[in-house]
Short mmCIF file of C-alpha atoms in Angstrom, two decimals:
data_model
loop_
_atom_site.label_atom_id
_atom_site.label_comp_id
_atom_site.label_asym_id
_atom_site.label_seq_id
_atom_site.Cartn_x
_atom_site.Cartn_y
_atom_site.Cartn_z
CA UNK P 1 7.82 1.40 -20.17
CA UNK P 2 10.29 2.86 -17.70
CA UNK P 3 10.63 5.90 -19.99
CA UNK P 4 6.95 6.84 -19.68
CA UNK P 5 6.08 10.29 -18.37
CA UNK P 6 2.93 12.21 -17.57
CA UNK P 7 2.12 15.65 -18.95
CA UNK P 8 -0.28 17.40 -16.57
CA UNK P 9 -1.96 20.75 -17.22
CA UNK P 10 -3.02 22.40 -13.99
CA UNK P 11 -6.13 24.38 -13.16
CA UNK P 12 -8.85 21.79 -13.89
CA UNK P 13 -10.92 20.54 -10.92
CA UNK P 14 -11.74 16.85 -10.59
CA UNK P 15 -15.47 16.19 -10.84
CA UNK P 16 -17.55 13.07 -11.18
CA UNK P 17 -17.83 9.56 -9.79
CA UNK P 18 -15.04 7.02 -9.33
CA UNK P 19 -14.82 3.47 -7.99
CA UNK P 20 -11.63 2.48 -6.15
CA UNK P 21 -9.56 -0.48 -7.28
CA UNK P 22 -8.90 -3.48 -5.08
CA UNK P 23 -6.52 -2.96 -2.18
CA UNK P 24 -2.95 -3.22 -3.45
CA UNK P 25 -1.56 -3.98 0.00
CA UNK P 26 -4.10 -6.77 0.46
CA UNK P 27 -3.55 -8.22 -3.00
CA UNK P 28 0.14 -8.99 -2.48
CA UNK P 29 -0.14 -11.12 0.71
CA UNK P 30 -3.34 -12.81 -0.47
CA UNK P 31 -1.75 -13.82 -3.78
CA UNK P 32 1.41 -14.96 -1.98
CA UNK P 33 -0.70 -17.05 0.40
CA UNK P 34 -1.86 -19.23 -2.52
CA UNK P 35 1.44 -21.09 -2.04
CA UNK P 36 -0.05 -22.60 1.12
CA UNK P 37 -2.85 -24.32 -0.82
CA UNK P 38 -2.90 -27.36 -3.09
CA UNK P 39 -5.77 -26.59 -5.43
CA UNK P 40 -7.25 -23.55 -7.13
CA UNK P 41 -7.69 -20.27 -5.31
CA UNK P 42 -9.77 -17.52 -6.93
CA UNK P 43 -9.24 -13.87 -5.98
CA UNK P 44 -11.61 -11.17 -7.26
CA UNK P 45 -11.12 -7.39 -7.55
CA UNK P 46 -7.36 -7.72 -8.14
CA UNK P 47 -5.88 -4.37 -9.23
CA UNK P 48 -4.07 -4.47 -12.56
CA UNK P 49 -0.92 -2.72 -11.41
CA UNK P 50 2.78 -3.33 -11.93
CA UNK P 51 3.47 -4.69 -8.44
CA UNK P 52 0.76 -7.33 -8.84
CA UNK P 53 2.08 -8.22 -12.30
CA UNK P 54 5.58 -8.67 -10.85
CA UNK P 55 4.33 -10.93 -8.05
CA UNK P 56 2.31 -13.07 -10.46
CA UNK P 57 5.36 -13.39 -12.69
CA UNK P 58 7.37 -14.53 -9.67
CA UNK P 59 4.71 -17.11 -8.77
CA UNK P 60 4.74 -18.49 -12.30
CA UNK P 61 8.52 -18.94 -12.02
CA UNK P 62 7.89 -21.11 -8.96
CA UNK P 63 5.49 -23.37 -10.87
CA UNK P 64 2.19 -21.79 -9.89
CA UNK P 65 -0.52 -21.81 -12.57
CA UNK P 66 -1.70 -18.20 -12.85
CA UNK P 67 -4.45 -16.53 -14.88
CA UNK P 68 -5.70 -12.93 -14.49
CA UNK P 69 -8.61 -11.76 -16.62
CA UNK P 70 -9.64 -8.26 -17.68
CA UNK P 71 -12.22 -8.10 -14.87
CA UNK P 72 -9.60 -8.47 -12.14
CA UNK P 73 -10.26 -12.13 -11.30
CA UNK P 74 -7.11 -14.13 -10.64
CA UNK P 75 -7.00 -17.92 -10.59
CA UNK P 76 -3.97 -19.51 -8.96
CA UNK P 77 -3.07 -23.17 -8.46
CA UNK P 78 0.13 -23.99 -6.56
CA UNK P 79 -0.43 -27.76 -6.55
CA UNK P 80 2.67 -28.39 -8.66
CA UNK P 81 5.04 -26.02 -6.90
CA UNK P 82 8.50 -26.80 -8.28
CA UNK P 83 10.98 -24.39 -6.73
CA UNK P 84 11.94 -22.57 -3.53
CA UNK P 85 14.09 -19.93 -5.22
CA UNK P 86 12.10 -17.03 -6.73
CA UNK P 87 13.59 -15.18 -9.69
CA UNK P 88 15.82 -12.45 -8.17
CA UNK P 89 15.29 -10.15 -11.16
CA UNK P 90 11.53 -10.20 -10.58
CA UNK P 91 11.61 -10.08 -6.78
CA UNK P 92 13.99 -7.11 -6.77
CA UNK P 93 11.07 -5.04 -8.12
CA UNK P 94 8.92 -5.82 -5.08
CA UNK P 95 9.00 -4.62 -1.50
CA UNK P 96 6.79 -7.55 -0.52
CA UNK P 97 8.97 -10.37 -1.86
CA UNK P 98 9.47 -11.67 1.69
CA UNK P 99 5.74 -12.56 1.72
CA UNK P 100 6.64 -15.70 -0.25
CA UNK P 101 8.62 -17.13 2.68
CA UNK P 102 5.79 -18.79 4.68
CA UNK P 103 4.34 -20.61 1.68
CA UNK P 104 7.70 -21.79 0.39
CA UNK P 105 8.79 -22.99 3.83
CA UNK P 106 5.50 -24.78 4.49
CA UNK P 107 5.52 -26.52 1.10
CA UNK P 108 9.22 -27.13 0.38
CA UNK P 109 11.02 -26.55 3.69
CA UNK P 110 13.26 -23.93 2.14
CA UNK P 111 13.10 -20.34 0.88
CA UNK P 112 15.84 -18.31 -0.77
CA UNK P 113 14.80 -14.69 -1.16
CA UNK P 114 16.71 -11.68 -2.49
CA UNK P 115 16.68 -8.42 -0.51
CA UNK P 116 13.36 -6.56 -0.86
CA UNK P 117 13.14 -4.13 -3.75
CA UNK P 118 10.47 -1.56 -4.63
CA UNK P 119 10.33 2.03 -3.38
CA UNK P 120 13.49 3.70 -2.12
CA UNK P 121 11.77 5.43 0.77
CA UNK P 122 13.99 4.13 3.55
CA UNK P 123 15.61 1.11 5.11
CA UNK P 124 13.64 -2.13 4.85
CA UNK P 125 14.15 -3.76 8.21
CA UNK P 126 13.89 -7.57 8.12
CA UNK P 127 14.55 -8.29 11.79
CA UNK P 128 10.86 -8.36 12.73
CA UNK P 129 10.08 -10.82 9.92
CA UNK P 130 12.90 -13.11 11.05
CA UNK P 131 11.79 -12.84 14.68
CA UNK P 132 8.31 -14.03 13.71
CA UNK P 133 9.37 -16.84 11.37
CA UNK P 134 12.15 -18.20 13.58
CA UNK P 135 9.82 -18.06 16.57
CA UNK P 136 7.53 -20.40 14.65
CA UNK P 137 10.31 -22.86 13.83
CA UNK P 138 12.19 -21.57 10.79
CA UNK P 139 15.98 -21.24 10.75
CA UNK P 140 18.07 -18.52 9.10
CA UNK P 141 21.21 -19.46 7.19
CA UNK P 142 23.97 -16.96 6.34
CA UNK P 143 24.33 -15.87 2.74
CA UNK P 144 24.05 -12.88 0.37
CA UNK P 145 20.30 -13.53 0.09
CA UNK P 146 17.81 -14.48 2.80
CA UNK P 147 18.11 -18.25 3.30
CA UNK P 148 15.41 -19.86 5.46
CA UNK P 149 14.79 -23.52 6.24
CA UNK P 150 12.07 -25.45 8.08
CA UNK P 151 12.62 -29.06 9.16
CA UNK P 152 9.00 -30.21 9.29
CA UNK P 153 6.11 -27.90 10.14
CA UNK P 154 5.72 -24.52 11.75
CA UNK P 155 4.87 -24.82 15.44
CA UNK P 156 2.68 -22.63 17.61
CA UNK P 157 4.29 -19.98 19.80
CA UNK P 158 3.70 -16.62 21.43
CA UNK P 159 5.21 -13.97 19.19
CA UNK P 160 5.66 -10.39 20.38
CA UNK P 161 6.59 -8.22 17.42
CA UNK P 162 9.12 -5.52 18.27
CA UNK P 163 7.26 -3.22 15.87
CA UNK P 164 3.71 -3.44 14.53
CA UNK P 165 4.98 -4.34 11.07
CA UNK P 166 2.29 -5.08 8.50
CA UNK P 167 4.32 -7.55 6.47
CA UNK P 168 5.80 -9.27 9.51
CA UNK P 169 2.29 -9.73 10.91
CA UNK P 170 1.13 -11.15 7.57
CA UNK P 171 4.08 -13.56 7.44
CA UNK P 172 3.44 -14.73 11.00
CA UNK P 173 -0.28 -15.24 10.32
CA UNK P 174 0.36 -17.27 7.17
CA UNK P 175 2.94 -19.46 8.89
CA UNK P 176 0.86 -20.02 12.04
CA UNK P 177 -2.27 -20.81 10.02
CA UNK P 178 -0.72 -24.09 8.80
CA UNK P 179 1.40 -24.80 11.87
CA UNK P 180 0.96 -27.21 14.75
CA UNK P 181 -0.70 -25.85 17.88
CA UNK P 182 -1.77 -22.39 18.95
CA UNK P 183 -0.03 -19.11 18.13
CA UNK P 184 -0.59 -15.72 19.71
CA UNK P 185 0.74 -12.65 17.88
CA UNK P 186 1.06 -9.61 20.13
CA UNK P 187 1.63 -6.04 18.92
CA UNK P 188 0.24 -7.18 15.58
CA UNK P 189 -0.57 -4.75 12.80
CA UNK P 190 -4.30 -4.32 12.21
CA UNK P 191 -4.64 -2.37 8.94
CA UNK P 192 -7.55 -3.19 6.60
CA UNK P 193 -5.25 -5.22 4.34
CA UNK P 194 -4.05 -7.33 7.30
CA UNK P 195 -7.68 -7.96 8.20
CA UNK P 196 -8.38 -8.89 4.57
CA UNK P 197 -5.63 -11.51 4.57
CA UNK P 198 -6.97 -13.01 7.81
CA UNK P 199 -10.51 -13.23 6.42
CA UNK P 200 -9.15 -14.83 3.25
CA UNK P 201 -7.24 -17.48 5.20
CA UNK P 202 -10.31 -18.18 7.34
CA UNK P 203 -12.32 -18.72 4.16
CA UNK P 204 -9.76 -21.40 3.25
CA UNK P 205 -10.17 -23.16 6.58
CA UNK P 206 -7.78 -21.29 8.89
CA UNK P 207 -8.80 -20.47 12.46
CA UNK P 208 -7.77 -16.88 13.17
CA UNK P 209 -9.31 -14.84 15.97
CA UNK P 210 -8.88 -11.24 17.10
CA UNK P 211 -9.02 -9.87 13.55
CA UNK P 212 -8.83 -6.06 13.59
CA UNK P 213 -7.00 -5.94 16.94
CA UNK P 214 -3.31 -6.05 17.86
CA UNK P 215 -3.70 -9.47 19.48
CA UNK P 216 -4.25 -12.32 17.05
CA UNK P 217 -4.83 -15.94 18.03
CA UNK P 218 -4.35 -18.72 15.48
CA UNK P 219 -5.23 -22.40 15.86
CA UNK P 220 -3.08 -24.16 13.29
CA UNK P 221 -4.68 -26.58 10.80
CA UNK P 222 -3.10 -29.41 8.81
CA UNK P 223 -3.93 -27.87 5.46
CA UNK P 224 -5.93 -25.14 3.79
CA UNK P 225 -8.55 -25.87 1.15
CA UNK P 226 -9.23 -24.16 -2.18
CA UNK P 227 -11.56 -21.17 -2.00
CA UNK P 228 -12.52 -17.71 -3.21
CA UNK P 229 -12.01 -14.20 -1.85
CA UNK P 230 -12.77 -10.64 -2.94
CA UNK P 231 -10.25 -7.95 -2.14
CA UNK P 232 -11.59 -4.88 -0.34
CA UNK P 233 -11.46 -1.35 -1.79
CA UNK P 234 -8.09 0.36 -1.53
CA UNK P 235 -8.44 2.94 1.26
CA UNK P 236 -5.13 4.51 0.21
CA UNK P 237 -6.44 5.08 -3.30
CA UNK P 238 -9.66 6.48 -1.83
CA UNK P 239 -7.64 8.88 0.32
CA UNK P 240 -5.64 9.86 -2.75
CA UNK P 241 -8.75 10.74 -4.75
CA UNK P 242 -10.14 12.76 -1.82
CA UNK P 243 -6.95 14.81 -1.62
CA UNK P 244 -6.82 15.42 -5.39
CA UNK P 245 -10.45 16.51 -5.53
CA UNK P 246 -10.11 18.86 -2.55
CA UNK P 247 -6.84 20.49 -3.61
CA UNK P 248 -8.16 21.18 -7.13
CA UNK P 249 -11.46 22.63 -5.87
CA UNK P 250 -13.46 19.78 -7.34
CA UNK P 251 -16.38 17.68 -6.17
CA UNK P 252 -16.25 13.92 -6.22
CA UNK P 253 -18.22 10.83 -5.28
CA UNK P 254 -16.25 7.68 -4.49
CA UNK P 255 -18.40 4.55 -4.60
CA UNK P 256 -18.10 1.17 -2.87
CA UNK P 257 -16.04 2.30 0.11
CA UNK P 258 -15.82 0.77 3.59
CA UNK P 259 -16.59 3.79 5.81
CA UNK P 260 -14.97 2.31 8.93
CA UNK P 261 -11.61 2.13 7.11
CA UNK P 262 -11.75 5.87 6.41
CA UNK P 263 -12.36 7.35 9.86
CA UNK P 264 -8.80 8.55 10.57
CA UNK P 265 -8.23 9.60 6.95
CA UNK P 266 -11.32 11.80 7.06
CA UNK P 267 -10.34 13.20 10.48
CA UNK P 268 -6.81 14.11 9.38
CA UNK P 269 -8.07 15.71 6.17
CA UNK P 270 -10.57 17.67 8.25
CA UNK P 271 -7.60 19.20 10.09
CA UNK P 272 -6.43 20.39 6.68
CA UNK P 273 -9.83 21.92 5.93
CA UNK P 274 -11.42 19.15 3.88
CA UNK P 275 -15.01 18.25 4.71
CA UNK P 276 -16.41 14.92 3.53
CA UNK P 277 -19.60 12.96 4.12
CA UNK P 278 -20.70 9.35 3.81
CA UNK P 279 -23.89 8.29 2.04
CA UNK P 280 -24.20 4.55 2.53
CA UNK P 281 -21.07 3.18 0.86
CA UNK P 282 -20.33 6.37 -1.08
CA UNK P 283 -17.84 8.97 0.15
CA UNK P 284 -18.71 12.49 -0.96
CA UNK P 285 -16.20 15.31 -1.39
CA UNK P 286 -18.31 18.45 -1.92
CA UNK P 287 -16.76 21.37 -3.65
CA UNK P 288 -15.32 23.72 -4.15
CA UNK P 289 -14.16 24.17 -0.55
CA UNK P 290 -12.21 27.01 1.01
CA UNK P 291 -9.42 25.00 2.62
CA UNK P 292 -8.33 26.28 6.02
CA UNK P 293 -6.32 24.28 8.53
CA UNK P 294 -7.75 23.73 11.98
CA UNK P 295 -5.95 25.28 14.94
CA UNK P 296 -5.37 23.27 18.12
CA UNK P 297 -7.45 24.29 21.16
CA UNK P 298 -4.35 25.72 22.84
CA UNK P 299 -3.33 27.58 19.71
CA UNK P 300 -0.56 25.11 18.79
CA UNK P 301 0.26 24.18 15.20
CA UNK P 302 -1.70 21.06 14.21
CA UNK P 303 0.11 17.96 12.97
CA UNK P 304 -0.59 14.97 10.81
CA UNK P 305 1.26 11.86 11.92
CA UNK P 306 1.07 8.28 13.22
CA UNK P 307 0.71 5.00 11.34
CA UNK P 308 -2.42 2.88 11.64
CA UNK P 309 -4.72 3.13 13.53
CA UNK P 310 -3.60 6.71 13.03
CA UNK P 311 -3.27 8.39 9.65
CA UNK P 312 -1.91 5.88 7.07
CA UNK P 313 1.75 6.47 6.32
CA UNK P 314 1.13 5.84 2.61
CA UNK P 315 -1.00 9.00 2.47
CA UNK P 316 1.63 11.25 4.07
CA UNK P 317 2.87 12.52 0.69
CA UNK P 318 -0.68 13.38 -0.45
CA UNK P 319 -1.46 15.13 2.84
CA UNK P 320 1.66 17.24 2.46
CA UNK P 321 0.68 18.45 -1.01
CA UNK P 322 -2.88 19.05 0.18
CA UNK P 323 -1.48 21.23 2.97
CA UNK P 324 0.22 23.48 0.40
CA UNK P 325 -3.27 24.45 -0.80
CA UNK P 326 -4.80 25.05 2.64
CA UNK P 327 -4.54 28.28 4.63
CA UNK P 328 -2.45 27.87 7.78
CA UNK P 329 0.54 25.94 9.09
CA UNK P 330 0.86 22.23 9.80
CA UNK P 331 3.56 19.78 10.84
CA UNK P 332 3.72 16.61 8.73
CA UNK P 333 5.49 13.82 10.64
CA UNK P 334 6.45 10.66 8.73
CA UNK P 335 7.53 8.23 11.44
CA UNK P 336 8.25 5.12 9.39
CA UNK P 337 10.60 5.93 6.52
CA UNK P 338 13.48 8.36 6.53
CA UNK P 339 13.43 9.08 2.78
CA UNK P 340 9.74 9.50 2.04
CA UNK P 341 9.75 13.29 2.47
CA UNK P 342 12.73 13.99 0.24
CA UNK P 343 10.38 14.64 -2.69
CA UNK P 344 9.50 18.02 -1.10
CA UNK P 345 12.47 19.51 -2.97
CA UNK P 346 10.33 19.23 -6.10
CA UNK P 347 7.42 20.95 -4.37
CA UNK P 348 9.66 23.78 -3.18
CA UNK P 349 10.88 24.22 -6.76
CA UNK P 350 7.21 24.54 -7.77
CA UNK P 351 6.68 27.36 -5.25
CA UNK P 352 5.54 25.55 -2.11
CA UNK P 353 6.54 26.98 1.26
CA UNK P 354 7.94 23.99 3.15
CA UNK P 355 10.66 23.64 5.76
CA UNK P 356 12.12 20.13 5.82
CA UNK P 357 13.12 19.94 9.47
CA UNK P 358 14.74 16.51 9.26
CA UNK P 359 14.18 13.28 7.28
CA UNK P 360 10.92 12.64 9.14
CA UNK P 361 9.30 16.07 9.63
CA UNK P 362 8.22 18.94 7.43
CA UNK P 363 6.43 22.19 8.26
CA UNK P 364 4.07 23.38 5.51
CA UNK P 365 2.75 26.94 5.28
CA UNK P 366 -0.16 27.40 2.90
CA UNK P 367 -1.66 28.24 0.63
CA UNK P 368 0.98 28.46 -2.09
CA UNK P 369 0.45 29.19 -5.76
CA UNK P 370 2.30 26.37 -7.47
CA UNK P 371 3.90 26.69 -10.89
CA UNK P 372 4.51 23.91 -13.39
CA UNK P 373 7.90 22.22 -13.52
CA UNK P 374 9.65 19.11 -14.79
CA UNK P 375 9.70 16.67 -11.85
CA UNK P 376 10.67 13.06 -11.20
CA UNK P 377 8.48 10.53 -9.39
CA UNK P 378 10.72 8.80 -6.80
CA UNK P 379 8.15 6.29 -5.49
CA UNK P 380 4.50 5.28 -5.78
CA UNK P 381 2.97 7.66 -3.24
CA UNK P 382 5.22 10.64 -3.96
CA UNK P 383 4.44 10.15 -7.64
CA UNK P 384 0.72 10.42 -6.96
CA UNK P 385 1.32 13.43 -4.72
CA UNK P 386 3.31 15.14 -7.50
CA UNK P 387 0.44 14.50 -9.92
CA UNK P 388 -1.73 16.32 -7.39
CA UNK P 389 0.71 19.23 -7.23
CA UNK P 390 0.75 19.40 -11.04
CA UNK P 391 -3.05 19.44 -11.13
CA UNK P 392 -2.95 22.54 -8.89
CA UNK P 393 -0.07 24.28 -10.64
CA UNK P 394 -0.14 27.04 -13.24
CA UNK P 395 1.02 25.63 -16.58
CA UNK P 396 1.94 22.13 -17.74
CA UNK P 397 4.20 19.91 -15.66
CA UNK P 398 6.18 16.93 -16.87
CA UNK P 399 6.40 14.02 -14.42
CA UNK P 400 9.08 11.48 -15.24
CA UNK P 401 9.12 7.87 -14.01
CA UNK P 402 5.41 7.32 -14.61
CA UNK P 403 6.03 3.60 -14.09
CA UNK P 404 6.45 4.27 -10.35
CA UNK P 405 2.84 5.43 -10.10
CA UNK P 406 1.73 2.49 -12.25
CA UNK P 407 3.10 0.15 -9.59
CA UNK P 408 0.33 1.14 -7.18
CA UNK P 409 -2.46 2.89 -9.12
CA UNK P 410 -4.50 1.20 -11.83
CA UNK P 411 -4.72 3.17 -15.12
CA UNK P 412 -4.46 6.38 -13.14
CA UNK P 413 -4.09 8.67 -16.17
CA UNK P 414 -7.23 7.28 -17.83
CA UNK P 415 -9.28 7.50 -14.63
CA UNK P 416 -8.17 11.08 -13.88
CA UNK P 417 -8.89 12.07 -17.48
CA UNK P 418 -12.45 10.79 -17.03
CA UNK P 419 -12.79 13.08 -14.00
CA UNK P 420 -11.80 16.19 -15.93
CA UNK P 421 -8.03 16.29 -15.45
CA UNK P 422 -5.81 17.28 -18.35
CA UNK P 423 -3.26 14.47 -18.22
CA UNK P 424 -1.58 12.54 -21.03
CA UNK P 425 1.03 9.80 -21.08
CA UNK P 426 4.06 9.92 -23.31
CA UNK P 427 5.70 6.55 -23.80
CA UNK P 428 9.49 6.50 -23.87
CA UNK P 429 11.76 4.16 -25.76
#
């Protein structure tokens, strides 16, 4: 599977109707949180992607009963949890492996986790996670892996996160939900997937307040009960489809969206010349559009930056490629990861006019006529962005490492083909 590659013929606009998959970044913490429950938990709208498959495999190794059907409904029962040591070979494929810590500590008093794997887009800082978990009563032991212990139960505390880390917030919420007393999490992340996890835990009997803000309050409960939850639509996938439709001159309707989750995405894309509208729960990308970047009121070069509640960092790569097809100049500022923008070398080789100022900033001058090239997908989001570049390019591009895109996007080649793209998958040895 790792030898798969995409062949993409450019020059064909995306047109039609698409429904987004369930939120990948909500699926991982929600599935990990099943460790907190004795009894069956049912999760609907689970995306069938490689990262989810890896996490489910890791949960099975721990003794969790897991079933995922073709309709995206997962049934998990962690009643007979048998281990505190996830399979390192499986966990090394996941950035979110540390999400297993709260459940393992609460149920077994111990967690041994390998270093996070997944995308190589920059350093994966664990300090904020440890700050949250140790503040709630866990202890860290030295060792080549991450060794955590908990004597009895998590205890309530006031936790101020030194960065608004999504995963650290999720870990703190899971731990506090089954702890003794009251916990306040300050400078908490508030992305849609964090909100989804909180709503899921509340459906299981947790008492979490302040959802959607950066101040969460949690009244710990003795135990969580079995329950059911439906994952929300993936706003990152929605933003990806918007960018692909706009840069190819297509017109697209994206159904079953949550409009409030898309406000900053739509605003940032508007700066790049993309107009969208909302009809109920359908996002409309009319086309074709003449893309032209907005100019700041004082004549300054516009920029696209800031993590949530600003523009989502996971859409930075797509925004950069979109900018290559819009008239004007823009500064793309990736504040979180120092390696995410290194894929621009491939775009420059395709004819894009980009100045990589430093590991975090790139200036894009558009529009550029891109030409096909053989390119390698370095991570999930850059892989999707390179598919977008290939859809715009003259000729047929070959994108290696298709498995990277499969980690975050469900059957992306089949879904793009249904929208008019010319994309095929070649399976390697």
